[in-house]
CSV table of N, CA and C and ligand atoms in Angstrom, one decimal:
chain,number,residue,atom,x,y,z
Z,754,MET,N,-48.9,4.0,-91.7
Z,754,MET,CA,-47.9,5.0,-91.7
Z,754,MET,C,-47.8,5.6,-90.3
Z,755,VAL,N,-46.6,5.9,-89.9
Z,755,VAL,CA,-46.4,6.4,-88.5
Z,755,VAL,C,-46.2,8.0,-88.6
Z,756,VAL,N,-47.0,8.7,-87.8
Z,756,VAL,CA,-46.9,10.1,-87.8
Z,756,VAL,C,-46.5,10.5,-86.3
Z,757,GLY,N,-45.5,11.3,-86.1
Z,757,GLY,CA,-45.2,11.7,-84.8
Z,757,GLY,C,-44.6,13.1,-84.8
Z,758,ARG,N,-44.6,13.7,-83.6
Z,758,ARG,CA,-43.8,15.0,-83.5
Z,758,ARG,C,-43.1,14.9,-82.1
Z,759,PRO,N,-41.9,15.6,-82.1
Z,759,PRO,CA,-41.2,15.6,-80.8
Z,759,PRO,C,-42.0,16.1,-79.7
Z,760,PHE,N,-42.0,15.5,-78.6
Z,760,PHE,CA,-42.9,15.9,-77.5
Z,760,PHE,C,-42.0,16.3,-76.3
Z,761,LEU,N,-41.0,15.5,-76.0
Z,761,LEU,CA,-40.0,15.9,-74.9
Z,761,LEU,C,-38.6,15.6,-75.5
Z,762,THR,N,-37.8,16.6,-75.4
Z,762,THR,CA,-36.5,16.5,-76.0
Z,762,THR,C,-35.5,15.8,-75.1
Z,763,VAL,N,-34.4,15.4,-75.6
Z,763,VAL,CA,-33.3,14.8,-74.8
Z,763,VAL,C,-32.9,15.7,-73.6
Z,764,GLU,N,-32.8,17.0,-73.9
Z,764,GLU,CA,-32.4,17.9,-72.8
Z,764,GLU,C,-33.5,18.1,-71.8
Z,765,GLN,N,-34.8,18.2,-72.2
Z,765,GLN,CA,-35.9,18.3,-71.2
Z,765,GLN,C,-35.9,17.0,-70.3
Z,766,ILE,N,-35.7,15.9,-71.0
Z,766,ILE,CA,-35.7,14.6,-70.2
Z,766,ILE,C,-34.6,14.6,-69.2
Z,767,HIS,N,-33.4,14.9,-69.7
Z,767,HIS,CA,-32.2,14.9,-68.8
Z,767,HIS,C,-32.4,15.8,-67.6
Z,768,ASN,N,-32.9,17.0,-67.8
Z,768,ASN,CA,-33.1,18.0,-66.7
Z,768,ASN,C,-34.1,17.5,-65.7
Z,769,LYS,N,-35.2,16.9,-66.2
Z,769,LYS,CA,-36.2,16.4,-65.3
Z,769,LYS,C,-35.7,15.2,-64.5
Z,770,VAL,N,-35.0,14.3,-65.1
Z,770,VAL,CA,-34.4,13.1,-64.4
Z,770,VAL,C,-33.5,13.6,-63.3
Z,771,LYS,N,-32.7,14.5,-63.6
Z,771,LYS,CA,-31.8,15.1,-62.6
Z,771,LYS,C,-32.6,15.7,-61.4
Z,772,GLU,N,-33.6,16.4,-61.8
Z,772,GLU,CA,-34.4,17.1,-60.7
Z,772,GLU,C,-35.1,16.0,-59.8
Z,773,LEU,N,-35.6,15.0,-60.4
Z,773,LEU,CA,-36.2,13.9,-59.6
Z,773,LEU,C,-35.2,13.2,-58.7
Z,774,ALA,N,-34.0,12.9,-59.4
Z,774,ALA,CA,-32.9,12.2,-58.6
Z,774,ALA,C,-32.4,13.0,-57.4
Z,775,ASP,N,-32.4,14.3,-57.6
Z,775,ASP,CA,-32.0,15.2,-56.5
Z,775,ASP,C,-32.9,15.1,-55.3
Z,776,VAL,N,-34.2,15.2,-55.6
Z,776,VAL,CA,-35.2,15.1,-54.5
Z,776,VAL,C,-35.1,13.7,-53.9
Z,777,ILE,N,-35.1,12.7,-54.7
Z,777,ILE,CA,-35.0,11.3,-54.1
Z,777,ILE,C,-33.7,11.2,-53.3
Z,778,SER,N,-32.6,11.7,-53.7
Z,778,SER,CA,-31.4,11.6,-53.0
Z,778,SER,C,-31.5,12.2,-51.6
Z,779,ASP,N,-32.1,13.4,-51.5
Z,779,ASP,CA,-32.3,14.0,-50.3
Z,779,ASP,C,-33.2,13.2,-49.4
Z,780,GLU,N,-34.3,12.7,-49.9
Z,780,GLU,CA,-35.3,12.0,-49.1
Z,780,GLU,C,-34.9,10.6,-48.7
Z,781,TYR,N,-34.0,10.0,-49.4
Z,781,TYR,CA,-33.6,8.7,-49.0
Z,781,TYR,C,-32.2,8.6,-48.3
Z,782,GLU,N,-31.7,9.7,-47.9
Z,782,GLU,CA,-30.5,9.8,-47.1
Z,782,GLU,C,-30.6,9.0,-45.9
Z,783,GLY,N,-29.7,8.0,-45.6
Z,783,GLY,CA,-29.8,7.2,-44.4
Z,783,GLY,C,-30.8,6.1,-44.4
Z,784,LYS,N,-31.5,5.9,-45.6
Z,784,LYS,CA,-32.5,4.9,-45.6
Z,784,LYS,C,-31.9,3.6,-46.3
Z,785,ASN,N,-32.8,2.6,-46.5
Z,785,ASN,CA,-32.3,1.4,-47.1
Z,785,ASN,C,-33.0,1.2,-48.5
Z,786,LEU,N,-32.6,2.0,-49.4
Z,786,LEU,CA,-33.3,2.1,-50.7
Z,786,LEU,C,-33.2,0.9,-51.6
Z,787,LEU,N,-34.3,0.3,-52.0
Z,787,LEU,CA,-34.4,-0.7,-53.0
Z,787,LEU,C,-35.2,-0.1,-54.2
Z,788,ALA,N,-34.5,0.1,-55.3
Z,788,ALA,CA,-35.1,0.7,-56.5
Z,788,ALA,C,-35.6,-0.4,-57.4
Z,789,VAL,N,-36.9,-0.5,-57.6
Z,789,VAL,CA,-37.4,-1.5,-58.4
Z,789,VAL,C,-37.9,-1.0,-59.8
Z,790,GLY,N,-37.3,-1.4,-60.9
Z,790,GLY,CA,-37.7,-1.0,-62.2
Z,790,GLY,C,-38.8,-1.9,-62.8
Z,791,ILE,N,-39.8,-1.3,-63.3
Z,791,ILE,CA,-40.9,-2.1,-63.9
Z,791,ILE,C,-40.6,-2.2,-65.4
Z,792,LEU,N,-40.4,-3.4,-65.8
Z,792,LEU,CA,-40.0,-3.7,-67.2
Z,792,LEU,C,-41.2,-4.1,-68.0
Z,793,LYS,N,-41.1,-3.9,-69.4
Z,793,LYS,CA,-39.9,-3.4,-70.0
Z,793,LYS,C,-39.8,-1.9,-70.0
Z,794,GLY,N,-41.0,-1.2,-70.0
Z,794,GLY,CA,-41.0,0.2,-70.3
Z,794,GLY,C,-40.1,1.1,-69.6
Z,795,ALA,N,-39.8,0.8,-68.3
Z,795,ALA,CA,-39.0,1.7,-67.5
Z,795,ALA,C,-37.5,1.5,-67.6
Z,796,PHE,N,-37.1,0.6,-68.5
Z,796,PHE,CA,-35.6,0.3,-68.5
Z,796,PHE,C,-34.7,1.5,-68.8
Z,797,VAL,N,-35.1,2.4,-69.6
Z,797,VAL,CA,-34.3,3.5,-69.9
Z,797,VAL,C,-34.3,4.6,-68.8
Z,798,PHE,N,-35.5,4.9,-68.4
Z,798,PHE,CA,-35.6,5.9,-67.3
Z,798,PHE,C,-34.9,5.4,-66.0
Z,799,PHE,N,-35.1,4.1,-65.7
Z,799,PHE,CA,-34.5,3.5,-64.5
Z,799,PHE,C,-33.0,3.6,-64.6
Z,800,SER,N,-32.4,3.3,-65.7
Z,800,SER,CA,-31.0,3.3,-65.8
Z,800,SER,C,-30.4,4.7,-65.7
Z,801,ASP,N,-31.2,5.7,-66.2
Z,801,ASP,CA,-30.8,7.1,-66.1
Z,801,ASP,C,-30.9,7.5,-64.6
Z,802,ILE,N,-32.0,7.3,-64.0
Z,802,ILE,CA,-32.2,7.9,-62.7
Z,802,ILE,C,-31.4,7.2,-61.6
Z,803,VAL,N,-31.2,5.9,-61.7
Z,803,VAL,CA,-30.3,5.3,-60.6
Z,803,VAL,C,-28.9,5.8,-60.7
Z,804,ARG,N,-28.5,6.2,-61.9
Z,804,ARG,CA,-27.1,6.7,-62.0
Z,804,ARG,C,-27.0,8.2,-61.5
Z,805,MET,N,-28.1,8.8,-61.3
Z,805,MET,CA,-28.1,10.2,-60.8
Z,805,MET,C,-28.4,10.3,-59.3
Z,806,ILE,N,-28.9,9.2,-58.7
Z,806,ILE,CA,-29.2,9.2,-57.3
Z,806,ILE,C,-27.9,9.0,-56.5
Z,807,ARG,N,-27.8,9.9,-55.5
Z,807,ARG,CA,-26.5,10.0,-54.8
Z,807,ARG,C,-26.5,9.3,-53.5
Z,808,VAL,N,-27.4,8.4,-53.2
Z,808,VAL,CA,-27.4,7.6,-52.0
Z,808,VAL,C,-27.2,6.1,-52.4
Z,809,PRO,N,-26.7,5.3,-51.4
Z,809,PRO,CA,-26.5,3.8,-51.8
Z,809,PRO,C,-27.9,3.2,-52.1
Z,810,LEU,N,-27.9,2.3,-53.0
Z,810,LEU,CA,-29.2,1.6,-53.3
Z,810,LEU,C,-28.9,0.2,-53.9
Z,811,VAL,N,-29.9,-0.6,-53.8
Z,811,VAL,CA,-29.9,-1.9,-54.4
Z,811,VAL,C,-30.9,-1.9,-55.5
Z,812,VAL,N,-30.7,-2.6,-56.6
Z,812,VAL,CA,-31.7,-2.6,-57.7
Z,812,VAL,C,-32.3,-3.9,-57.9
Z,813,ASP,N,-33.5,-3.9,-58.3
Z,813,ASP,CA,-34.2,-5.1,-58.6
Z,813,ASP,C,-35.3,-4.8,-59.7
Z,814,PHE,N,-35.9,-5.8,-60.3
Z,814,PHE,CA,-36.8,-5.5,-61.4
Z,814,PHE,C,-38.0,-6.4,-61.2
Z,815,LEU,N,-39.1,-6.0,-61.9
Z,815,LEU,CA,-40.2,-6.9,-62.1
Z,815,LEU,C,-40.7,-6.7,-63.5
Z,816,ILE,N,-41.3,-7.8,-64.0
Z,816,ILE,CA,-41.9,-7.7,-65.4
Z,816,ILE,C,-43.4,-7.9,-65.2
Z,817,ALA,N,-44.2,-7.0,-65.7
Z,817,ALA,CA,-45.6,-7.1,-65.6
Z,817,ALA,C,-46.3,-6.6,-66.9
Z,818,SER,N,-47.4,-7.1,-67.2
Z,818,SER,CA,-48.2,-6.6,-68.3
Z,818,SER,C,-49.6,-6.6,-68.0
Z,819,SER,N,-50.3,-5.6,-68.5
Z,819,SER,CA,-51.8,-5.6,-68.3
Z,819,SER,C,-52.5,-5.8,-69.5
Z,820,TYR,N,-53.6,-6.5,-69.4
Z,820,TYR,CA,-54.4,-6.8,-70.6
Z,820,TYR,C,-55.8,-6.2,-70.3
Z,821,VAL,N,-56.2,-5.3,-71.2
Z,821,VAL,CA,-57.5,-4.6,-71.0
Z,821,VAL,C,-58.5,-5.4,-71.7
Z,822,ARG,N,-59.5,-5.8,-71.0
Z,822,ARG,CA,-60.6,-6.6,-71.6
Z,822,ARG,C,-61.8,-5.6,-71.8
Z,823,GLY,N,-62.2,-5.5,-73.1
Z,823,GLY,CA,-63.2,-4.5,-73.4
Z,823,GLY,C,-62.8,-3.1,-73.1
Z,824,ASP,N,-63.6,-2.3,-72.5
Z,824,ASP,CA,-63.2,-1.0,-72.1
Z,824,ASP,C,-63.2,-0.8,-70.6
Z,825,SER,N,-63.3,-1.9,-69.9
Z,825,SER,CA,-63.3,-1.8,-68.4
Z,825,SER,C,-62.0,-2.3,-67.8
Z,826,SER,N,-62.0,-2.7,-66.6
Z,826,SER,CA,-60.7,-3.0,-65.9
Z,826,SER,C,-59.9,-4.1,-66.5
Z,827,GLY,N,-58.6,-3.9,-66.5
Z,827,GLY,CA,-57.7,-4.9,-67.1
Z,827,GLY,C,-57.2,-5.9,-66.0
Z,828,GLU,N,-56.4,-6.8,-66.5
Z,828,GLU,CA,-55.9,-7.9,-65.6
Z,828,GLU,C,-54.4,-7.8,-65.7
Z,829,VAL,N,-53.7,-7.9,-64.6
Z,829,VAL,CA,-52.3,-7.8,-64.7
Z,829,VAL,C,-51.6,-9.1,-64.6
Z,830,LYS,N,-50.7,-9.4,-65.4
Z,830,LYS,CA,-50.0,-10.6,-65.4
Z,830,LYS,C,-48.5,-10.4,-65.0
Z,831,MET,N,-48.0,-11.2,-64.0
Z,831,MET,CA,-46.7,-11.1,-63.6
Z,831,MET,C,-45.8,-12.1,-64.3
Z,832,HIS,N,-44.7,-11.6,-64.9
Z,832,HIS,CA,-43.8,-12.5,-65.7
Z,832,HIS,C,-42.6,-12.8,-64.9
Z,833,TYR,N,-42.2,-11.8,-64.0
Z,833,TYR,CA,-41.0,-11.9,-63.2
Z,833,TYR,C,-41.2,-11.1,-62.0
Z,834,ASP,N,-40.9,-11.6,-60.8
Z,834,ASP,CA,-41.2,-10.8,-59.6
Z,834,ASP,C,-39.8,-10.4,-58.9
Z,835,ILE,N,-39.9,-9.5,-58.0
Z,835,ILE,CA,-38.8,-9.0,-57.2
Z,835,ILE,C,-38.2,-10.2,-56.5
Z,836,ARG,N,-36.8,-10.3,-56.5
Z,836,ARG,CA,-36.2,-11.4,-55.8
Z,836,ARG,C,-35.6,-11.0,-54.4
Z,837,GLU,N,-35.4,-9.7,-54.3
Z,837,GLU,CA,-34.8,-9.2,-53.0
Z,837,GLU,C,-35.9,-9.3,-51.9
Z,838,ASP,N,-35.4,-9.5,-50.7
Z,838,ASP,CA,-36.3,-9.5,-49.5
Z,838,ASP,C,-36.7,-8.0,-49.3
Z,839,VAL,N,-38.0,-7.7,-49.2
Z,839,VAL,CA,-38.4,-6.3,-49.1
Z,839,VAL,C,-38.6,-5.9,-47.6
Z,840,ALA,N,-38.6,-6.8,-46.7
Z,840,ALA,CA,-39.0,-6.6,-45.3
Z,840,ALA,C,-38.3,-5.4,-44.7
Z,841,ASP,N,-37.0,-5.2,-44.9
Z,841,ASP,CA,-36.3,-4.2,-44.2
Z,841,ASP,C,-35.9,-3.0,-45.2
Z,842,LYS,N,-36.6,-3.0,-46.3
Z,842,LYS,CA,-36.3,-2.0,-47.4
Z,842,LYS,C,-37.3,-0.9,-47.6
Z,843,ASP,N,-36.7,0.3,-48.0
Z,843,ASP,CA,-37.5,1.4,-48.4
Z,843,ASP,C,-37.6,1.3,-49.9
Z,844,VAL,N,-38.7,0.7,-50.3
Z,844,VAL,CA,-38.9,0.3,-51.8
Z,844,VAL,C,-39.4,1.5,-52.6
Z,845,LEU,N,-38.7,1.7,-53.7
Z,845,LEU,CA,-39.1,2.8,-54.6
Z,845,LEU,C,-39.4,2.1,-56.0
Z,846,LEU,N,-40.7,2.1,-56.3
Z,846,LEU,CA,-41.1,1.5,-57.6
Z,846,LEU,C,-40.9,2.6,-58.7
Z,847,ILE,N,-40.2,2.2,-59.8
Z,847,ILE,CA,-39.9,3.1,-60.9
Z,847,ILE,C,-40.6,2.7,-62.1
Z,848,GLU,N,-41.5,3.5,-62.6
Z,848,GLU,CA,-42.3,3.2,-63.8
Z,848,GLU,C,-42.2,4.3,-64.9
Z,849,ASP,N,-42.4,3.8,-66.1
Z,849,ASP,CA,-42.3,4.8,-67.2
Z,849,ASP,C,-43.5,5.7,-67.3
Z,850,ILE,N,-44.7,5.1,-67.3
Z,850,ILE,CA,-45.9,5.9,-67.4
Z,850,ILE,C,-47.1,5.3,-66.7
Z,851,VAL,N,-47.9,6.2,-66.1
Z,851,VAL,CA,-49.1,5.7,-65.4
Z,851,VAL,C,-50.3,6.2,-66.3
Z,852,ASP,N,-51.1,5.2,-66.7
Z,852,ASP,CA,-52.2,5.5,-67.6
Z,852,ASP,C,-53.5,5.2,-66.8
Z,853,THR,N,-54.1,4.1,-66.9
Z,853,THR,CA,-55.4,3.8,-66.1
Z,853,THR,C,-55.0,3.6,-64.6
Z,854,GLY,N,-53.8,3.3,-64.3
Z,854,GLY,CA,-53.3,3.0,-62.9
Z,854,GLY,C,-53.5,1.6,-62.5
Z,855,ILE,N,-54.1,0.8,-63.4
Z,855,ILE,CA,-54.4,-0.6,-63.0
Z,855,ILE,C,-53.1,-1.4,-62.7
Z,856,THR,N,-52.1,-1.2,-63.5
Z,856,THR,CA,-50.8,-2.0,-63.3
Z,856,THR,C,-50.2,-1.6,-62.0
Z,857,LEU,N,-50.0,-0.3,-61.8
Z,857,LEU,CA,-49.3,0.1,-60.6
Z,857,LEU,C,-50.1,-0.2,-59.3
Z,858,ASN,N,-51.4,-0.1,-59.4
Z,858,ASN,CA,-52.2,-0.4,-58.2
Z,858,ASN,C,-52.0,-1.8,-57.8
Z,859,TYR,N,-52.0,-2.7,-58.8
Z,859,TYR,CA,-51.9,-4.1,-58.5
Z,859,TYR,C,-50.5,-4.4,-57.9
Z,860,LEU,N,-49.4,-3.8,-58.6
Z,860,LEU,CA,-48.1,-4.0,-58.1
Z,860,LEU,C,-47.9,-3.5,-56.7
Z,861,ARG,N,-48.4,-2.3,-56.5
Z,861,ARG,CA,-48.3,-1.7,-55.1
Z,861,ARG,C,-48.9,-2.5,-54.1
Z,862,GLU,N,-50.1,-3.0,-54.3
Z,862,GLU,CA,-50.8,-3.9,-53.3
Z,862,GLU,C,-50.0,-5.2,-53.1
Z,863,ARG,N,-49.5,-5.7,-54.1
Z,863,ARG,CA,-48.7,-7.0,-54.1
Z,863,ARG,C,-47.5,-6.8,-53.2
Z,864,ILE,N,-46.8,-5.6,-53.4
Z,864,ILE,CA,-45.6,-5.4,-52.6
Z,864,ILE,C,-45.9,-5.1,-51.2
Z,865,LEU,N,-47.0,-4.3,-51.0
Z,865,LEU,CA,-47.4,-4.0,-49.6
Z,865,LEU,C,-47.7,-5.2,-48.8
Z,866,MET,N,-48.2,-6.2,-49.4
Z,866,MET,CA,-48.5,-7.5,-48.7
Z,866,MET,C,-47.2,-8.1,-48.1
Z,867,LYS,N,-46.1,-7.8,-48.8
Z,867,LYS,CA,-44.8,-8.4,-48.3
Z,867,LYS,C,-44.2,-7.6,-47.2
Z,868,GLY,N,-44.9,-6.5,-46.8
Z,868,GLY,CA,-44.4,-5.7,-45.6
Z,868,GLY,C,-43.1,-5.0,-45.7
Z,869,PRO,N,-42.9,-4.1,-46.8
Z,869,PRO,CA,-41.7,-3.3,-46.8
Z,869,PRO,C,-41.7,-2.3,-45.7
Z,870,LYS,N,-40.5,-1.7,-45.4
Z,870,LYS,CA,-40.4,-0.6,-44.4
Z,870,LYS,C,-41.2,0.6,-44.9
Z,871,SER,N,-41.0,0.9,-46.2
Z,871,SER,CA,-41.9,1.9,-46.9
Z,871,SER,C,-42.0,1.6,-48.3
Z,872,LEU,N,-42.9,2.2,-49.0
Z,872,LEU,CA,-43.1,2.0,-50.4
Z,872,LEU,C,-43.6,3.3,-51.1
Z,873,LYS,N,-42.8,3.7,-52.1
Z,873,LYS,CA,-43.1,5.0,-52.8
Z,873,LYS,C,-43.0,4.7,-54.3
Z,874,ILE,N,-43.7,5.6,-55.0
Z,874,ILE,CA,-43.7,5.4,-56.5
Z,874,ILE,C,-43.2,6.6,-57.2
Z,875,CYS,N,-42.3,6.3,-58.2
Z,875,CYS,CA,-41.8,7.3,-59.1
Z,875,CYS,C,-42.1,7.0,-60.5
Z,876,THR,N,-42.8,7.9,-61.2
Z,876,THR,CA,-43.1,7.6,-62.6
Z,876,THR,C,-42.6,8.8,-63.5
Z,877,PHE,N,-42.1,8.5,-64.6
Z,877,PHE,CA,-41.6,9.5,-65.5
Z,877,PHE,C,-42.8,10.3,-66.1
Z,878,LEU,N,-43.8,9.6,-66.5
Z,878,LEU,CA,-45.0,10.3,-67.1
Z,878,LEU,C,-46.2,9.9,-66.4
Z,879,ASP,N,-47.2,10.8,-66.4
Z,879,ASP,CA,-48.5,10.6,-65.8
Z,879,ASP,C,-49.6,11.1,-66.7
Z,880,LYS,N,-50.4,10.2,-67.2
Z,880,LYS,CA,-51.6,10.6,-68.0
Z,880,LYS,C,-52.8,10.7,-67.1
Z,881,THR,N,-52.9,11.7,-66.3
Z,881,THR,CA,-53.9,11.8,-65.2
Z,881,THR,C,-55.3,11.6,-65.8
Z,882,GLU,N,-55.6,12.2,-66.9
Z,882,GLU,CA,-57.0,12.1,-67.5
Z,882,GLU,C,-57.5,10.7,-67.7
Z,883,ARG,N,-56.6,9.7,-67.9
Z,883,ARG,CA,-57.0,8.4,-68.2
Z,883,ARG,C,-57.2,7.5,-66.9
Z,884,ARG,N,-57.0,8.0,-65.8
Z,884,ARG,CA,-57.0,7.2,-64.5
Z,884,ARG,C,-58.3,6.6,-64.3
Z,885,GLU,N,-58.2,5.3,-64.0
Z,885,GLU,CA,-59.4,4.5,-63.6
Z,885,GLU,C,-59.4,4.1,-62.1
Z,886,VAL,N,-58.1,3.8,-61.7
Z,886,VAL,CA,-57.9,3.4,-60.3
Z,886,VAL,C,-56.9,4.4,-59.7
Z,887,SER,N,-57.2,4.9,-58.6
Z,887,SER,CA,-56.3,5.9,-58.0
Z,887,SER,C,-55.1,5.3,-57.3
Z,888,VAL,N,-53.9,5.8,-57.6
Z,888,VAL,CA,-52.7,5.3,-57.1
Z,888,VAL,C,-51.9,6.5,-56.6
Z,889,PRO,N,-51.3,6.4,-55.4
Z,889,PRO,CA,-50.5,7.6,-54.9
Z,889,PRO,C,-49.2,7.6,-55.6
Z,890,LEU,N,-48.9,8.7,-56.3
Z,890,LEU,CA,-47.7,8.9,-57.0
Z,890,LEU,C,-46.8,9.9,-56.2
Z,891,ASP,N,-45.6,9.5,-55.8
Z,891,ASP,CA,-44.8,10.3,-55.0
Z,891,ASP,C,-43.9,11.2,-55.8
Z,892,TYR,N,-43.4,10.8,-56.9
Z,892,TYR,CA,-42.5,11.5,-57.7
Z,892,TYR,C,-43.0,11.4,-59.2
Z,893,VAL,N,-43.3,12.5,-59.8
Z,893,VAL,CA,-43.8,12.5,-61.2
Z,893,VAL,C,-42.9,13.4,-62.0
Z,894,GLY,N,-42.4,12.9,-63.2
Z,894,GLY,CA,-41.6,13.7,-64.1
Z,894,GLY,C,-42.5,14.7,-64.8
Z,895,PHE,N,-43.4,14.3,-65.7
Z,895,PHE,CA,-44.2,15.2,-66.5
Z,895,PHE,C,-45.7,14.6,-66.4
Z,896,ARG,N,-46.6,15.6,-66.2
Z,896,ARG,CA,-48.0,15.2,-66.5
Z,896,ARG,C,-48.3,15.5,-67.9
Z,897,ILE,N,-48.9,14.5,-68.6
Z,897,ILE,CA,-49.1,14.8,-70.1
Z,897,ILE,C,-50.5,14.5,-70.4
Z,898,PRO,N,-51.0,15.2,-71.6
Z,898,PRO,CA,-52.4,15.0,-72.0
Z,898,PRO,C,-52.6,13.5,-72.5
Z,899,ASN,N,-53.8,13.2,-72.8
Z,899,ASN,CA,-54.2,11.9,-73.3
Z,899,ASN,C,-53.7,11.7,-74.7
Z,900,GLU,N,-52.4,11.5,-74.9
Z,900,GLU,CA,-51.9,11.2,-76.2
Z,900,GLU,C,-51.0,10.0,-76.1
Z,901,PHE,N,-50.9,9.2,-77.1
Z,901,PHE,CA,-50.0,8.0,-77.1
Z,901,PHE,C,-48.6,8.5,-77.4
Z,902,VAL,N,-47.7,8.1,-76.6
Z,902,VAL,CA,-46.3,8.5,-76.8
Z,902,VAL,C,-45.3,7.3,-76.9
Z,903,VAL,N,-44.3,7.5,-77.6
Z,903,VAL,CA,-43.3,6.4,-77.7
Z,903,VAL,C,-41.9,7.0,-77.5
Z,904,GLY,N,-40.9,6.1,-77.3
Z,904,GLY,CA,-39.5,6.5,-77.1
Z,904,GLY,C,-39.1,6.6,-75.6
Z,905,TYR,N,-37.8,6.7,-75.3
Z,905,TYR,CA,-37.3,6.7,-74.0
Z,905,TYR,C,-37.9,5.5,-73.2
Z,906,GLY,N,-37.9,4.3,-73.8
Z,906,GLY,CA,-38.4,3.1,-73.2
Z,906,GLY,C,-39.8,2.7,-73.6
Z,907,LEU,N,-40.6,3.7,-73.9
Z,907,LEU,CA,-42.0,3.5,-74.2
Z,907,LEU,C,-42.2,2.9,-75.7
Z,908,ASP,N,-43.1,2.0,-75.8
Z,908,ASP,CA,-43.2,1.4,-77.1
Z,908,ASP,C,-44.6,1.5,-77.7
Z,909,PHE,N,-44.6,1.2,-79.0
Z,909,PHE,CA,-45.9,0.8,-79.7
Z,909,PHE,C,-45.5,-0.5,-80.3
Z,910,ASP,N,-46.3,-1.6,-80.0
Z,910,ASP,CA,-46.0,-2.9,-80.5
Z,910,ASP,C,-44.5,-3.3,-80.3
Z,911,ASN,N,-44.0,-2.9,-79.2
Z,911,ASN,CA,-42.6,-3.3,-78.8
Z,911,ASN,C,-41.5,-2.6,-79.6
Z,912,LYS,N,-41.9,-1.6,-80.4
Z,912,LYS,CA,-41.0,-0.8,-81.2
Z,912,LYS,C,-40.8,0.6,-80.6
Z,913,PHE,N,-39.8,1.3,-81.1
Z,913,PHE,CA,-39.5,2.7,-80.7
Z,913,PHE,C,-38.9,2.9,-79.3
Z,914,ARG,N,-38.7,1.8,-78.6
Z,914,ARG,CA,-38.2,2.0,-77.2
Z,914,ARG,C,-36.8,2.7,-77.2
Z,915,ASN,N,-36.1,2.5,-78.3
Z,915,ASN,CA,-34.7,3.1,-78.3
Z,915,ASN,C,-34.6,4.5,-78.7
Z,916,LEU,N,-35.7,5.2,-79.1
Z,916,LEU,CA,-35.7,6.6,-79.4
Z,916,LEU,C,-35.2,7.3,-78.1
Z,917,PRO,N,-34.2,8.2,-78.3
Z,917,PRO,CA,-33.7,8.9,-77.1
Z,917,PRO,C,-34.6,10.0,-76.5
Z,918,TYR,N,-35.6,10.4,-77.3
Z,918,TYR,CA,-36.5,11.4,-76.9
Z,918,TYR,C,-37.9,10.8,-76.9
Z,919,ILE,N,-38.9,11.6,-76.4
Z,919,ILE,CA,-40.3,11.1,-76.5
Z,919,ILE,C,-41.1,11.8,-77.6
Z,920,SER,N,-41.8,11.0,-78.3
Z,920,SER,CA,-42.5,11.5,-79.5
Z,920,SER,C,-44.0,11.1,-79.4
Z,921,THR,N,-44.9,11.9,-79.9
Z,921,THR,CA,-46.3,11.5,-79.9
Z,921,THR,C,-46.4,10.5,-81.1
Z,922,PHE,N,-47.4,9.7,-81.0
Z,922,PHE,CA,-47.5,8.6,-82.0
Z,922,PHE,C,-48.9,8.4,-82.5
Z,923,LYS,N,-49.0,8.4,-83.8
Z,923,LYS,CA,-50.4,8.1,-84.3
Z,923,LYS,C,-50.2,7.1,-85.4
Z,924,LYS,N,-51.1,6.1,-85.5
Z,924,LYS,CA,-51.1,5.2,-86.5
Z,924,LYS,C,-52.2,5.5,-87.5
Z,925,THR,N,-51.8,5.8,-88.8
Z,925,THR,CA,-52.9,6.1,-89.7
Z,925,THR,C,-52.9,5.0,-90.7
Z,926,ALA,N,-54.0,5.0,-91.5
Z,926,ALA,CA,-54.2,3.9,-92.5
Z,926,ALA,C,-53.2,4.0,-93.6
Q,1172,IMP,P1,-52.0,1.2,-66.9
Q,1172,IMP,O1,-52.1,0.0,-66.1
Q,1172,IMP,O2,-53.1,1.5,-67.7
Q,1172,IMP,O3,-51.6,2.4,-66.0
Q,1172,IMP,O4,-50.8,0.9,-67.9
Q,1172,IMP,C1,-49.6,1.5,-67.8
Q,1172,IMP,C2,-48.8,0.8,-68.9
Q,1172,IMP,O5,-49.4,1.0,-70.2
Q,1172,IMP,C3,-47.4,1.5,-69.1
Q,1172,IMP,O6,-46.5,0.9,-68.2
Q,1172,IMP,C4,-47.1,1.3,-70.5
Q,1172,IMP,O7,-46.5,0.0,-70.7
Q,1172,IMP,C5,-48.5,1.3,-71.2
Q,1172,IMP,N1,-48.8,2.7,-71.8
Q,1172,IMP,C6,-49.8,3.5,-71.4
Q,1172,IMP,N2,-49.8,4.6,-72.1
Q,1172,IMP,C7,-48.8,4.5,-73.0
Q,1172,IMP,C8,-48.3,5.4,-74.1
Q,1172,IMP,O8,-48.7,6.5,-74.3
Q,1172,IMP,N3,-47.2,4.8,-74.8
Q,1172,IMP,C9,-46.7,3.6,-74.5
Q,1172,IMP,N4,-47.1,2.8,-73.5
Q,1172,IMP,C10,-48.1,3.2,-72.8
Q,1173,MG,MG1,-44.8,-0.2,-68.4
C-alpha cells in the first residue's frame, strides 16, 4: 500500500521555478546557454523552467541511470548523450533531485572533459544529508530532508511522475 502526504504544492513549485528562472535569466544574459535536461526525472521541471527563462537558449537532453551496488558507490550508465557541440556553450545541467551526488558528479566530469565555455548545475531538490560525493550546485530549488518523494517528474518504480505536486512516499506491507 502506498502512503503519502503533500510535500510541495503546485503553487509552491510554480513560485520556486519562477524564482530560479529569474536568477538564471539575469546571469545568462548575453551568454550562449545550452540547457541540458537529465531524463527521465527532470522532464517536468525542465519544461517548466525553460519556458520561464527569458534569454535565448538551446535545449538538449541526456539519459542516465545509476545503480547502487550494496551500500557504497554506484555506477552510472549512459543511455543517451548530449548531441550538441558544447565547446562554445555555457552549459546548464538541469536535474530533478541530487541524492548521493554520484550521478551528477559523473555527468559533470564527463561534460567538463568536452571543454564547455562554462558548466553550472540547477537542481529542483537537494537531499543534502544523503550526499556521498560532493558536487557544486549553483541553483537549488528546495533542500529537503531524507525522505523519498514522488511527483513532478520523480518516480517510484517509474510511476507517479505525472503527479503535478510533490508527495512523500512510503511503501508499506
Ligand atoms: P544520486 O546519484 O544518488 O544523486 O541519484 C539521483 C537520482 O536518484 C535522481 O536523479 C533520481 O532519479 C533518484 N532519486 C533520488 N532520490 C529520490 C526520491 O526521493 N524520489 C525519486 N527519485 C529519487
Ligand atoms: Mg534523475
